[in-house]
Amino acid sequence: MKQAMIFAAGLGTRLKPLTDTMPKALVRVGGQPLIWHVIQKLKGTGYERIVVNVHHFANQIVAYLEENQNFGLDIRISDETSALLETGGGIKKALPLFDPAEPILIHNVDILSNLDLEALPMDEPLLVVSQRQTKRYLMFDDEMRLHGWTNIETGQVKGNLSTLRSAPPLATSKNSQLSTLRKLAFSGIHVFHPSLVPLLDEWPDKFPIMDFYLKACGTHLIRGYEAKDLRLMDVGKLDTLDQAEAFIDGL
């Protein structure tokens, strides 16, 4: 059974004032809520079980799914109304709602893309990345194994210190190991694999999933999947809504 999780618990502060009265997941693009677009993409790729985490105006999301008979899918709610758990904590809390033997595709509710979900390998932890201009990059070796993260504006580096410890603050040295790693932008889509579940025991209830991956990559294989010709839009701000409507028309 193919299973996925939609991150829909965020406050959507960048979409105010719309999110003063509704959750980000129900903000409309092209006449349909953002969560509709993600569910339809997952359903069209054969996903049968979907877990949606909720917090901000949680009752509105639950009501929307009920009104649409869960779109004929096994949709389950991971309730975070008492406290936002961030991305890592959200996955940890939701795990009992999944088949523990199967990988979980994780998808942000505000991400629209032309990504072919059927093409994703699901047999190991995987981060979907692309060559895209940003300030923050994930870093991979030639075999696309994750080693770290960097903010090229501040020079901050996180990750597998056995690989990164020789890098200077701004990674300007051609001889540093950091300079040989590929820098790719994260898409907000990833595969959480059952092999990583035991590692969650040492983490608190609330934490970012990327911090988890950056620690785990020192001992476990976490690969990047470079999506060629990826067209992706993060619908996180008011000024992106009009662009998003044109974007989905072109998908």
CSV table of C-alpha atoms in Angstrom, one decimal:
chain,number,residue,atom,x,y,z
A,1,MET,CA,0.0,0.0,0.0
A,2,LYS,CA,1.3,3.4,-1.0
A,3,GLN,CA,1.1,5.9,1.9
A,4,ALA,CA,1.8,9.6,2.3
A,5,MET,CA,1.6,12.4,4.8
A,6,ILE,CA,0.6,16.0,4.0
A,7,PHE,CA,2.0,18.7,6.3
A,8,ALA,CA,-1.0,21.0,6.9
A,9,ALA,CA,-0.6,22.1,10.5
A,10,GLY,CA,1.3,25.3,9.9
A,11,LEU,CA,0.0,28.7,10.9
A,12,GLY,CA,0.4,30.2,7.4
A,13,THR,CA,1.5,33.5,8.7
A,14,ARG,CA,2.9,34.6,5.4
A,15,LEU,CA,-0.6,34.3,3.9
A,16,LYS,CA,-2.3,36.7,6.3
A,17,PRO,CA,-4.9,38.1,6.4
A,18,LEU,CA,-6.4,35.0,4.6
A,19,THR,CA,-5.1,32.7,7.3
A,20,ASP,CA,-6.7,34.8,10.0
A,21,THR,CA,-10.0,33.0,9.2
A,22,MET,CA,-8.8,29.7,7.6
A,23,PRO,CA,-5.9,27.3,7.5
A,24,LYS,CA,-3.3,27.6,4.8
A,25,ALA,CA,-4.4,24.2,3.4
A,26,LEU,CA,-7.8,25.7,2.4
A,27,VAL,CA,-6.5,28.8,0.7
A,28,ARG,CA,-7.7,28.5,-2.9
A,29,VAL,CA,-5.6,28.4,-6.1
A,30,GLY,CA,-7.3,27.9,-9.4
A,31,GLY,CA,-10.7,27.5,-7.6
A,32,GLN,CA,-9.6,24.7,-5.3
A,33,PRO,CA,-7.9,24.6,-1.9
A,34,LEU,CA,-4.2,23.8,-1.8
A,35,ILE,CA,-4.8,20.5,-0.1
A,36,TRP,CA,-7.1,19.5,-3.0
A,37,HIS,CA,-4.2,19.8,-5.4
A,38,VAL,CA,-1.9,17.7,-3.3
A,39,ILE,CA,-4.5,15.0,-2.6
A,40,GLN,CA,-5.4,14.8,-6.3
A,41,LYS,CA,-1.7,14.4,-7.2
A,42,LEU,CA,-1.2,11.7,-4.7
A,43,LYS,CA,-4.5,9.9,-5.6
A,44,GLY,CA,-3.5,10.0,-9.3
A,45,THR,CA,-0.2,8.3,-8.4
A,46,GLY,CA,-1.9,5.4,-6.6
A,47,TYR,CA,-1.6,6.6,-3.0
A,48,GLU,CA,-4.3,5.0,-0.9
A,49,ARG,CA,-3.6,6.1,2.7
A,50,ILE,CA,-2.9,9.7,3.5
A,51,VAL,CA,-2.3,11.2,6.9
A,52,VAL,CA,-2.9,15.0,7.3
A,53,ASN,CA,-1.6,16.7,10.4
A,54,VAL,CA,-3.7,19.6,11.6
A,55,HIS,CA,-3.4,22.5,14.1
A,56,HIS,CA,-4.5,26.0,12.8
A,57,PHE,CA,-8.3,25.9,12.2
A,58,ALA,CA,-8.0,22.1,12.3
A,59,ASN,CA,-11.8,21.7,12.4
A,60,GLN,CA,-12.1,23.4,9.0
A,61,ILE,CA,-9.7,20.9,7.4
A,62,VAL,CA,-11.5,17.9,9.0
A,63,ALA,CA,-14.9,19.2,7.8
A,64,TYR,CA,-13.6,19.8,4.3
A,65,LEU,CA,-12.3,16.2,4.1
A,66,GLU,CA,-15.6,14.8,5.5
A,67,GLU,CA,-17.7,16.9,3.1
A,68,ASN,CA,-15.7,15.3,0.2
A,69,GLN,CA,-15.9,11.8,1.6
A,70,ASN,CA,-12.1,11.8,2.0
A,71,PHE,CA,-11.9,11.7,-1.8
A,72,GLY,CA,-12.5,8.0,-1.7
A,73,LEU,CA,-9.2,7.4,0.1
A,74,ASP,CA,-8.1,6.2,3.6
A,75,ILE,CA,-7.4,9.7,5.0
A,76,ARG,CA,-6.5,9.9,8.6
A,77,ILE,CA,-6.0,13.0,10.9
A,78,SER,CA,-2.9,13.5,13.1
A,79,ASP,CA,-4.2,16.0,15.6
A,80,GLU,CA,-1.7,18.7,16.7
A,81,THR,CA,-4.3,21.2,18.0
A,82,SER,CA,-2.7,21.1,21.5
A,83,ALA,CA,0.7,22.0,20.2
A,84,LEU,CA,2.6,22.4,16.9
A,85,LEU,CA,5.2,19.7,16.7
A,86,GLU,CA,7.2,21.0,13.7
A,87,THR,CA,8.0,18.7,10.8
A,88,GLY,CA,10.0,16.0,12.6
A,89,GLY,CA,7.6,15.9,15.6
A,90,GLY,CA,4.7,15.8,13.2
A,91,ILE,CA,6.1,12.6,11.6
A,92,LYS,CA,6.9,11.0,14.9
A,93,LYS,CA,3.4,11.6,16.2
A,94,ALA,CA,1.7,10.3,13.0
A,95,LEU,CA,3.7,7.1,12.8
A,96,PRO,CA,1.0,4.9,14.5
A,97,LEU,CA,-1.4,5.9,11.7
A,98,PHE,CA,0.8,4.3,9.1
A,99,ASP,CA,1.8,0.8,8.1
A,100,PRO,CA,5.1,0.5,9.9
A,101,ALA,CA,6.6,-1.7,7.1
A,102,GLU,CA,6.1,0.8,4.3
A,103,PRO,CA,7.9,4.1,3.4
A,104,ILE,CA,6.0,7.3,3.7
A,105,LEU,CA,6.0,10.1,1.1
A,106,ILE,CA,6.0,13.4,2.8
A,107,HIS,CA,4.6,16.4,1.0
A,108,ASN,CA,4.1,20.0,2.1
A,109,VAL,CA,0.6,21.3,1.5
A,110,ASP,CA,1.8,24.5,-0.1
A,111,ILE,CA,4.0,22.9,-2.7
A,112,LEU,CA,2.8,22.7,-6.3
A,113,SER,CA,5.0,20.9,-8.8
A,114,ASN,CA,5.3,18.9,-12.0
A,115,LEU,CA,7.2,16.2,-10.1
A,116,ASP,CA,6.5,12.6,-11.3
A,117,LEU,CA,5.8,10.9,-8.0
A,118,GLU,CA,5.8,7.5,-9.6
A,119,ALA,CA,9.4,7.9,-10.6
A,120,LEU,CA,10.6,8.3,-7.0
A,121,PRO,CA,12.6,5.4,-5.5
A,122,MET,CA,11.0,4.3,-2.3
A,123,ASP,CA,13.5,1.8,-1.0
A,124,GLU,CA,15.6,4.2,1.1
A,125,PRO,CA,15.4,7.6,2.7
A,126,LEU,CA,15.1,10.2,0.0
A,127,LEU,CA,15.1,14.0,-0.3
A,128,VAL,CA,13.8,15.5,-3.6
A,129,VAL,CA,16.1,18.3,-4.7
A,130,SER,CA,16.8,20.3,-7.8
A,131,GLN,CA,19.2,22.9,-9.2
A,132,ARG,CA,17.5,26.0,-8.1
A,133,GLN,CA,18.8,29.4,-6.8
A,134,THR,CA,18.3,29.8,-3.1
A,135,LYS,CA,20.2,30.8,0.0
A,136,ARG,CA,20.0,27.4,1.7
A,137,TYR,CA,21.3,24.2,0.1
A,138,LEU,CA,21.6,20.5,0.9
A,139,MET,CA,25.0,19.1,0.1
A,140,PHE,CA,25.6,15.7,-1.5
A,141,ASP,CA,28.6,13.7,-2.8
A,142,ASP,CA,28.9,12.2,-6.3
A,143,GLU,CA,26.7,9.3,-5.3
A,144,MET,CA,24.0,11.7,-4.1
A,145,ARG,CA,24.5,10.8,-0.4
A,146,LEU,CA,23.5,13.6,2.0
A,147,HIS,CA,26.3,15.1,3.9
A,148,GLY,CA,25.1,18.5,5.1
A,149,TRP,CA,23.3,21.8,4.7
A,150,THR,CA,24.6,25.3,4.2
A,151,ASN,CA,23.4,28.8,4.1
A,152,ILE,CA,25.6,30.5,1.5
A,153,GLU,CA,24.7,33.9,2.7
A,154,THR,CA,25.8,33.4,6.3
A,155,GLY,CA,28.3,30.6,5.8
A,156,GLN,CA,26.5,28.4,8.4
A,157,VAL,CA,27.1,24.7,7.9
A,158,LYS,CA,25.3,21.7,9.5
A,159,GLY,CA,25.6,18.0,9.0
A,160,ASN,CA,28.0,15.1,9.0
A,161,LEU,CA,31.0,16.6,10.7
A,162,SER,CA,33.3,13.8,9.6
A,163,THR,CA,32.9,15.2,6.1
A,164,LEU,CA,32.4,18.9,6.9
A,165,ARG,CA,34.8,19.6,9.7
A,166,SER,CA,37.7,20.7,7.5
A,167,ALA,CA,35.5,23.3,5.7
A,168,PRO,CA,36.2,26.9,6.4
A,169,PRO,CA,33.3,29.1,7.6
A,170,LEU,CA,32.5,30.3,4.1
A,171,ALA,CA,33.7,27.3,2.2
A,172,THR,CA,36.0,29.3,0.0
A,173,SER,CA,38.9,26.9,0.0
A,174,LYS,CA,39.2,24.8,-3.1
A,175,ASN,CA,40.9,22.1,-1.0
A,176,SER,CA,38.1,21.7,1.5
A,177,GLN,CA,35.8,18.7,1.3
A,178,LEU,CA,32.8,21.0,1.4
A,179,SER,CA,33.8,22.5,-1.9
A,180,THR,CA,33.6,19.1,-3.7
A,181,LEU,CA,30.0,18.5,-2.6
A,182,ARG,CA,27.1,19.3,-4.8
A,183,LYS,CA,24.7,22.0,-3.5
A,184,LEU,CA,21.0,21.4,-4.4
A,185,ALA,CA,17.8,23.0,-3.2
A,186,PHE,CA,15.3,21.0,-1.2
A,187,SER,CA,11.7,20.7,-2.6
A,188,GLY,CA,9.7,20.1,0.5
A,189,ILE,CA,9.0,16.5,-0.7
A,190,HIS,CA,10.8,13.5,0.8
A,191,VAL,CA,10.5,9.8,1.6
A,192,PHE,CA,10.7,8.8,5.2
A,193,HIS,CA,11.9,5.2,5.3
A,194,PRO,CA,11.1,2.6,8.1
A,195,SER,CA,14.8,2.1,8.6
A,196,LEU,CA,15.0,5.5,10.3
A,197,VAL,CA,12.1,4.9,12.8
A,198,PRO,CA,14.4,3.5,15.6
A,199,LEU,CA,16.4,6.8,15.5
A,200,LEU,CA,13.4,8.8,16.5
A,201,ASP,CA,13.4,7.4,20.0
A,202,GLU,CA,16.2,9.8,21.0
A,203,TRP,CA,14.4,12.9,19.7
A,204,PRO,CA,11.9,15.0,21.6
A,205,ASP,CA,8.2,15.5,20.7
A,206,LYS,CA,9.0,18.6,18.7
A,207,PHE,CA,11.8,19.1,16.3
A,208,PRO,CA,12.5,19.9,12.6
A,209,ILE,CA,12.9,16.9,10.3
A,210,MET,CA,15.8,18.4,8.5
A,211,ASP,CA,17.8,18.5,11.8
A,212,PHE,CA,17.0,14.8,12.1
A,213,TYR,CA,18.2,14.0,8.6
A,214,LEU,CA,21.4,16.0,9.0
A,215,LYS,CA,22.3,14.1,12.2
A,216,ALA,CA,21.2,10.7,10.7
A,217,CYS,CA,23.3,11.1,7.6
A,218,GLY,CA,26.4,10.6,9.6
A,219,THR,CA,25.5,6.9,10.2
A,220,HIS,CA,22.7,6.1,7.8
A,221,LEU,CA,22.4,6.4,4.0
A,222,ILE,CA,20.1,9.3,3.0
A,223,ARG,CA,20.1,10.0,-0.7
A,224,GLY,CA,19.1,13.0,-2.7
A,225,TYR,CA,16.9,12.6,-5.8
A,226,GLU,CA,17.7,15.3,-8.3
A,227,ALA,CA,14.5,16.0,-10.2
A,228,LYS,CA,15.5,17.1,-13.7
A,229,ASP,CA,13.4,19.9,-15.3
A,230,LEU,CA,11.5,20.3,-12.0
A,231,ARG,CA,8.9,23.1,-12.0
A,232,LEU,CA,8.0,23.9,-8.4
A,233,MET,CA,6.2,26.7,-6.6
A,234,ASP,CA,6.0,27.3,-2.9
A,235,VAL,CA,2.7,29.0,-2.4
A,236,GLY,CA,3.6,30.6,0.9
A,237,LYS,CA,3.0,34.3,0.3
A,238,LEU,CA,0.1,36.4,-0.8
A,239,ASP,CA,2.0,37.7,-3.9
A,240,THR,CA,2.5,34.1,-5.1
A,241,LEU,CA,-1.2,33.2,-5.3
A,242,ASP,CA,-1.8,34.9,-8.7
A,243,GLN,CA,1.4,33.3,-10.0
A,244,ALA,CA,0.3,29.9,-8.6
A,245,GLU,CA,-2.9,30.0,-10.7
A,246,ALA,CA,-0.8,30.6,-13.9
A,247,PHE,CA,1.6,27.9,-12.7
A,248,ILE,CA,-1.1,25.2,-12.3
A,249,ASP,CA,-2.5,26.1,-15.7
A,250,GLY,CA,0.8,25.3,-17.2
A,251,LEU,CA,1.3,21.9,-15.4
